[in-house]
Coordinates of C-alpha atoms in Angstrom, one line a residue:
M1 CA -0.5 -1.2 -11.0
S2 CA 2.7 -1.8 -9.6
D3 CA 5.0 -3.3 -6.7
K4 CA 5.6 -1.3 -3.7
V5 CA 8.2 -2.1 -0.7
S6 CA 8.1 0.5 2.1
D7 CA 11.3 1.3 4.2
G8 CA 9.3 0.9 8.0
T9 CA 8.2 -0.7 10.1
S10 CA 5.1 -2.7 10.1
G11 CA 2.2 -1.8 12.8
T12 CA 3.6 2.2 14.1
V13 CA 1.1 4.7 12.7
Q14 CA 4.0 6.6 11.6
P15 CA 4.5 6.3 8.1
P16 CA 7.6 4.9 6.8
P17 CA 10.1 7.7 5.6
F18 CA 10.5 6.6 2.2
E19 CA 8.3 4.0 -0.4
I20 CA 9.4 2.6 -3.4
S21 CA 7.2 1.5 -6.0
V22 CA 7.4 -0.1 -9.8
S23 CA 6.0 -0.5 -13.0
R24 CA 4.7 -3.4 -13.8
Q25 CA 7.0 -4.7 -15.9
F26 CA 10.0 -3.5 -14.2
L27 CA 10.9 -6.4 -12.5
P28 CA 10.4 -8.8 -15.8
W29 CA 12.5 -5.8 -17.4
L30 CA 15.8 -6.8 -15.1
V31 CA 15.6 -10.1 -15.3
E32 CA 15.2 -9.8 -18.9
V33 CA 17.9 -8.0 -19.3
G34 CA 20.6 -9.7 -16.8
A35 CA 21.1 -6.9 -14.1
S36 CA 20.7 -5.1 -10.9
L37 CA 20.4 -1.2 -10.4
A38 CA 22.3 1.0 -7.6
F39 CA 21.8 4.3 -7.1
T40 CA 22.6 7.0 -4.4
T41 CA 20.9 10.2 -3.2
Y42 CA 23.2 12.8 -0.9
Q43 CA 19.7 14.3 0.5
V44 CA 19.5 11.5 3.1
G45 CA 23.1 9.8 2.4
K46 CA 22.5 7.1 1.7
V47 CA 23.4 3.9 -1.0
F48 CA 20.0 1.9 -2.4
W49 CA 20.4 -1.6 -4.7
I50 CA 17.5 -2.9 -6.9
G51 CA 17.5 -6.5 -7.5
I52 CA 14.8 -9.5 -7.9
K53 CA 14.2 -12.3 -3.8
P54 CA 14.0 -15.5 -4.8
D55 CA 9.9 -15.4 -4.8
G56 CA 10.0 -12.6 -7.8
R57 CA 9.1 -9.3 -5.6
L58 CA 11.8 -6.5 -5.4
E59 CA 14.8 -6.5 -3.4
L60 CA 15.2 -3.1 -1.8
F61 CA 18.6 -3.1 0.2
N62 CA 19.9 0.2 1.4
R63 CA 23.3 1.2 3.4
T64 CA 24.0 5.0 5.1
F65 CA 27.1 7.0 4.0
N66 CA 27.1 10.8 4.5
R67 CA 26.8 13.0 0.6
S68 CA 26.7 10.2 -1.3
M69 CA 27.1 11.1 -4.8
G70 CA 29.0 9.8 -7.3
L71 CA 28.4 6.1 -8.3
Y72 CA 30.3 3.8 -10.4
C73 CA 29.5 0.5 -10.6
S74 CA 30.4 -3.2 -12.6
S75 CA 30.1 -6.8 -11.5
Q76 CA 32.6 -7.2 -9.4
T77 CA 33.6 -3.4 -8.0
L78 CA 31.8 -0.1 -6.5
Y79 CA 33.4 3.6 -6.3
L80 CA 31.1 5.7 -3.8
S81 CA 32.1 9.5 -3.1
T82 CA 31.0 10.4 -0.3
L83 CA 31.4 14.2 1.8
Y84 CA 35.0 13.9 2.4
Q85 CA 36.1 10.4 1.3
L86 CA 35.8 7.8 -2.4
W87 CA 35.2 4.7 -1.5
R88 CA 35.8 1.0 -3.3
F89 CA 33.8 -1.5 -2.8
E90 CA 34.8 -5.0 -3.8
N91 CA 31.9 -8.3 -3.5
A92 CA 33.7 -10.5 -1.6
L93 CA 31.1 -13.7 -2.8
G94 CA 32.5 -16.3 -5.7
A95 CA 30.4 -17.0 -8.5
Q96 CA 28.0 -19.9 -6.6
E97 CA 28.0 -17.9 -3.1
R98 CA 25.5 -16.9 -1.1
H99 CA 25.2 -14.8 1.5
Q100 CA 22.0 -14.5 2.9
G101 CA 20.3 -15.1 -0.2
Y102 CA 22.3 -12.5 -1.7
D103 CA 24.9 -13.3 -4.9
R104 CA 26.6 -10.1 -4.5
M105 CA 28.1 -8.7 -1.4
Y106 CA 30.1 -5.3 -1.6
V107 CA 32.4 -5.1 1.1
P108 CA 34.0 -1.4 1.9
Q109 CA 37.9 -2.5 1.2
T110 CA 39.8 0.6 0.5
A111 CA 38.9 4.9 1.4
W112 CA 40.2 7.8 0.2
T113 CA 40.4 10.9 2.3
T114 CA 39.8 13.9 -0.1
G115 CA 38.2 15.9 2.3
D116 CA 35.4 18.3 1.0
V117 CA 36.3 18.7 -2.9
D118 CA 32.5 17.6 -4.0
I119 CA 33.0 14.3 -6.1
H120 CA 30.2 14.4 -8.7
D121 CA 30.4 11.9 -11.3
I122 CA 33.5 8.8 -11.0
A123 CA 34.8 6.2 -13.3
L124 CA 38.2 4.4 -13.8
D125 CA 40.9 5.1 -16.6
S126 CA 42.3 2.6 -19.2
T127 CA 44.4 1.0 -15.8
G128 CA 42.1 1.1 -13.5
R129 CA 42.8 4.8 -11.6
P130 CA 39.8 6.3 -10.3
I131 CA 39.0 9.1 -11.9
F132 CA 36.5 11.8 -10.2
V133 CA 35.0 15.5 -10.9
S134 CA 36.1 17.7 -8.6
T135 CA 33.4 20.2 -8.5
L136 CA 34.4 22.2 -5.6
F137 CA 37.6 22.9 -7.7
S138 CA 36.3 22.9 -11.3
C139 CA 39.0 19.9 -12.8
L140 CA 39.3 16.3 -13.2
A141 CA 41.4 14.7 -10.7
T142 CA 42.4 11.1 -9.4
T143 CA 43.4 10.0 -6.1
S144 CA 46.8 10.7 -4.3
E145 CA 48.8 9.3 -1.4
T146 CA 49.9 11.7 0.6
H147 CA 46.9 14.5 -0.6
S148 CA 43.6 15.3 -1.3
F149 CA 44.1 14.8 -5.1
A150 CA 46.0 14.5 -8.0
P151 CA 44.7 17.3 -10.3
L152 CA 45.1 15.9 -14.2
W153 CA 42.6 18.7 -16.4
K154 CA 40.7 22.2 -15.8
P155 CA 39.1 23.5 -18.9
P156 CA 40.6 26.4 -21.0
F157 CA 38.4 28.6 -19.7
I158 CA 39.5 28.5 -15.3
S159 CA 42.4 30.7 -14.8
R160 CA 43.8 28.7 -11.7
L161 CA 42.4 26.5 -9.4
A162 CA 40.7 27.0 -6.4
A163 CA 38.2 26.1 -4.2
E164 CA 35.2 28.3 -5.4
D165 CA 32.7 25.9 -7.6
R166 CA 33.1 28.3 -10.2
C167 CA 31.9 26.3 -13.2
H168 CA 30.1 23.3 -11.1
M169 CA 31.6 20.9 -13.6
N170 CA 29.9 17.9 -12.6
G171 CA 29.6 14.6 -15.2
L172 CA 32.5 13.2 -16.8
A173 CA 31.8 10.2 -20.2
M174 CA 35.4 8.0 -20.9
V175 CA 36.1 7.4 -24.4
D176 CA 38.2 3.7 -25.2
G177 CA 39.6 4.4 -21.0
S178 CA 40.4 7.4 -21.3
P179 CA 38.5 11.0 -20.4
G180 CA 36.2 12.3 -23.0
F181 CA 34.0 14.7 -22.4
V182 CA 33.0 17.0 -19.4
T183 CA 29.8 19.1 -18.1
A184 CA 29.5 22.3 -16.8
V185 CA 26.5 24.6 -15.9
S186 CA 28.9 27.8 -17.0
R187 CA 31.6 29.3 -19.0
S188 CA 32.4 31.3 -15.3
D189 CA 35.6 31.9 -13.9
V190 CA 34.6 33.7 -10.6
A191 CA 33.5 32.0 -7.6
D192 CA 30.1 30.6 -7.5
G193 CA 29.7 32.7 -11.3
W194 CA 27.8 29.2 -12.7
R195 CA 24.2 30.1 -10.7
E196 CA 24.0 33.0 -12.9
R197 CA 24.4 31.0 -16.4
R198 CA 21.6 28.2 -14.8
D199 CA 19.0 28.8 -17.7
T200 CA 21.1 28.4 -21.1
G201 CA 24.7 28.6 -20.3
G202 CA 25.5 24.9 -19.9
V203 CA 28.4 23.6 -22.1
V204 CA 29.8 20.0 -23.1
L205 CA 33.8 20.4 -23.5
H206 CA 35.8 18.1 -24.9
V207 CA 38.5 17.4 -22.8
E208 CA 41.7 16.5 -25.1
S209 CA 41.2 20.0 -27.2
G210 CA 39.4 21.8 -24.5
E211 CA 37.0 22.7 -27.3
V212 CA 33.1 23.1 -26.6
V213 CA 31.3 20.9 -28.3
L214 CA 27.4 21.8 -27.4
D215 CA 26.7 25.2 -25.8
G216 CA 23.7 26.3 -24.6
L217 CA 21.7 23.5 -22.5
S218 CA 20.4 24.5 -19.2
M219 CA 22.4 22.6 -16.3
P220 CA 23.6 20.0 -18.2
H221 CA 24.7 16.3 -16.2
S222 CA 25.6 12.9 -16.5
P223 CA 28.1 12.7 -20.3
R224 CA 28.3 8.7 -20.7
W225 CA 29.6 7.8 -24.3
H226 CA 27.6 4.0 -25.5
E227 CA 27.3 2.5 -28.9
G228 CA 30.2 4.9 -30.0
K229 CA 27.6 8.5 -29.0
L230 CA 27.5 10.5 -26.4
W231 CA 24.3 11.4 -24.4
V232 CA 23.8 13.2 -22.3
L233 CA 21.2 14.9 -19.6
D234 CA 19.4 18.6 -20.5
S235 CA 18.6 18.7 -16.6
G236 CA 17.2 22.4 -16.8
N237 CA 14.9 21.8 -19.8
G238 CA 14.1 17.8 -18.8
R239 CA 15.9 16.8 -21.9
F240 CA 17.6 13.1 -22.7
G241 CA 19.6 12.7 -25.9
C242 CA 22.9 12.6 -27.5
V243 CA 24.8 15.3 -29.3
D244 CA 26.6 15.4 -32.5
T245 CA 29.8 16.5 -31.7
Q246 CA 30.8 17.6 -35.4
A247 CA 27.4 19.4 -36.0
G248 CA 27.5 20.7 -32.4
R249 CA 24.0 20.0 -32.2
F250 CA 21.7 18.4 -29.2
E251 CA 19.5 15.3 -30.7
E252 CA 16.6 15.3 -28.1
V253 CA 15.3 11.2 -27.8
A254 CA 13.3 11.1 -24.5
F255 CA 11.5 14.3 -22.0
C256 CA 12.4 13.6 -18.2
P257 CA 9.9 14.1 -16.2
G258 CA 11.7 15.5 -13.1
Y259 CA 15.0 17.3 -13.0
A260 CA 17.7 14.3 -14.8
R261 CA 20.7 13.8 -12.5
G262 CA 22.3 10.3 -13.0
L263 CA 23.0 8.4 -16.4
A264 CA 23.4 4.4 -16.8
F265 CA 23.2 2.0 -19.8
V266 CA 22.6 -1.6 -20.2
G267 CA 22.1 -2.7 -23.2
S268 CA 19.4 -0.7 -25.7
Y269 CA 18.1 1.0 -22.8
A270 CA 19.2 4.1 -20.3
V271 CA 18.3 4.2 -17.0
I272 CA 17.7 8.1 -15.8
G273 CA 17.6 9.6 -12.1
L274 CA 15.0 12.1 -11.8
S275 CA 14.8 14.3 -8.9
R276 CA 12.0 16.7 -7.4
P277 CA 13.1 20.6 -7.8
R278 CA 14.1 22.2 -4.7
G279 CA 10.6 24.8 -3.8
E280 CA 10.6 28.3 -5.4
R281 CA 13.9 29.3 -4.3
G282 CA 16.8 26.1 -5.0
T283 CA 19.2 25.7 -7.1
F284 CA 16.6 24.3 -9.8
A285 CA 14.1 26.7 -9.3
G286 CA 12.5 29.2 -12.2
L287 CA 14.4 27.1 -15.1
A288 CA 12.3 25.7 -18.6
L289 CA 11.4 22.3 -16.8
D290 CA 8.7 23.7 -15.2
E291 CA 7.4 25.3 -17.8
A292 CA 7.9 21.5 -19.4
L293 CA 5.8 20.3 -16.8
A294 CA 3.4 22.2 -16.7
K295 CA 2.9 21.8 -20.1
R296 CA 2.8 17.7 -19.9
D297 CA 0.4 18.3 -16.9
V298 CA 2.3 16.4 -14.5
E299 CA 4.3 17.6 -10.9
A300 CA 8.4 16.5 -11.2
R301 CA 9.2 12.7 -10.0
C302 CA 12.2 11.3 -7.9
G303 CA 12.9 7.7 -9.0
L304 CA 14.6 5.8 -12.0
M305 CA 13.1 6.0 -15.8
V306 CA 14.1 3.4 -18.4
V307 CA 13.9 4.4 -21.7
D308 CA 14.6 2.5 -25.0
L309 CA 16.8 4.0 -27.0
R310 CA 15.4 2.5 -30.1
T311 CA 12.0 4.4 -30.0
G312 CA 12.6 7.0 -26.9
D313 CA 9.7 5.4 -25.2
A314 CA 10.7 5.2 -21.5
P315 CA 8.2 1.6 -20.9
H316 CA 9.6 1.1 -17.2
W317 CA 10.4 2.9 -14.2
L318 CA 11.1 3.0 -10.6
R319 CA 9.7 5.8 -8.3
V320 CA 10.4 6.9 -4.8
S321 CA 8.7 8.6 -2.5
G322 CA 8.4 10.0 1.0
V323 CA 12.3 12.1 2.2
V324 CA 13.5 11.1 -0.6
E325 CA 13.1 13.5 -3.1
E326 CA 16.7 14.0 -4.7
L327 CA 19.4 11.3 -6.6
Y328 CA 22.4 12.1 -8.1
D329 CA 23.9 9.3 -9.3
V330 CA 22.5 5.7 -11.4
G331 CA 24.6 2.4 -11.7
V332 CA 24.1 -1.1 -13.3
L333 CA 25.2 -4.3 -11.6
P334 CA 25.6 -6.8 -14.8
G335 CA 24.9 -10.0 -14.1
A336 CA 24.0 -9.4 -10.4
I337 CA 20.4 -10.5 -9.2
R338 CA 20.7 -9.5 -5.7
P339 CA 22.8 -7.4 -4.3
M340 CA 23.7 -6.2 -1.1
A341 CA 26.7 -5.0 0.5
I342 CA 28.1 -4.1 3.6
G343 CA 27.8 -0.8 5.9
L344 CA 30.4 1.1 8.4
Q345 CA 27.4 1.6 11.0
S346 CA 26.8 -1.8 12.5
D347 CA 29.2 -4.6 13.9
E348 CA 28.5 -7.0 10.8
I349 CA 31.7 -5.1 9.0
R350 CA 33.8 -7.0 12.5
R351 CA 32.7 -10.0 10.9
V352 CA 32.7 -10.5 7.3
L353 CA 36.5 -12.3 6.6
S354 CA 37.6 -13.1 3.1
M355 CA 41.1 -14.5 2.5
A356 CA 42.5 -13.7 -0.9
P357 CA 44.9 -16.8 -2.6
G358 CA 48.6 -17.3 -1.4
D359 CA 50.7 -19.5 -0.5
A360 CA 50.8 -20.6 2.7
G361 CA 49.1 -23.8 3.5

């Protein structure tokens, strides 16, 4: 049994473009942890916000941003990478304010035009500066007031910065407000070389030392530092777990029934994004995940899975069906019940006005 929400027009003969369904206890779990969720899909260029309506039903809200990818979330601020820009959204509502029943209204306030540098993971450092992975240039970078981006760090095996997506560096874990670890699909130093090493070439690197702390992974993504541990998705093998950085060992916690990308935490739970592989010749094809799914007699899923870190069980889930088959990132919005955002494709953005405190009467 599950709650379902369709994105389509009732009464038409055409099926909705996508449908969201959730497990029976998914919404009570959101209430229990006191948070809402967001996730991105570059496939159809959308950001989704998942909350709860006043009557207790699932709230599904989405906005269109071309090639929505990396997502950073807090209660008040969002960062989103798109095809050629990095956006910052701010919540325009006070603690007791509501807009059409929503308790968060994220308004796009700032956009950096980066060009198509293929931004994947995004985070903020201790000063509030955005740090992101430029996968195209195989480096960590930040925004620039005068250029597309300012490079900060590259893996030691990358000989120079070039727009060649050499190793498909994609993930970033912050530790104490600084870049701590990154993931890459390979250690290739030639254009697009990572595609030849998708099965076992994946690595986790320590940023400060440049050393590889774990290798032998298959297309790893979304490293995160949580409760003193480094967590990572071994996407091509369908594994979620933590890394023993001293021993160079991966400790599996749960199997992911889909291509896993996007990882966020709320308390003792992990929220993981799942995608369906792209067919026989796509980037996801021919990975060990295919065999692992067949062994468990299940097809790959698209959606979110919630893993209890204490047990490794996945008691709650959200599934997406229809035209949406691939997700990239996941975020947790602590304290939010029913979030929404202002988009750029209607006149609504012209009418949403807010005024900062000032000295003028």
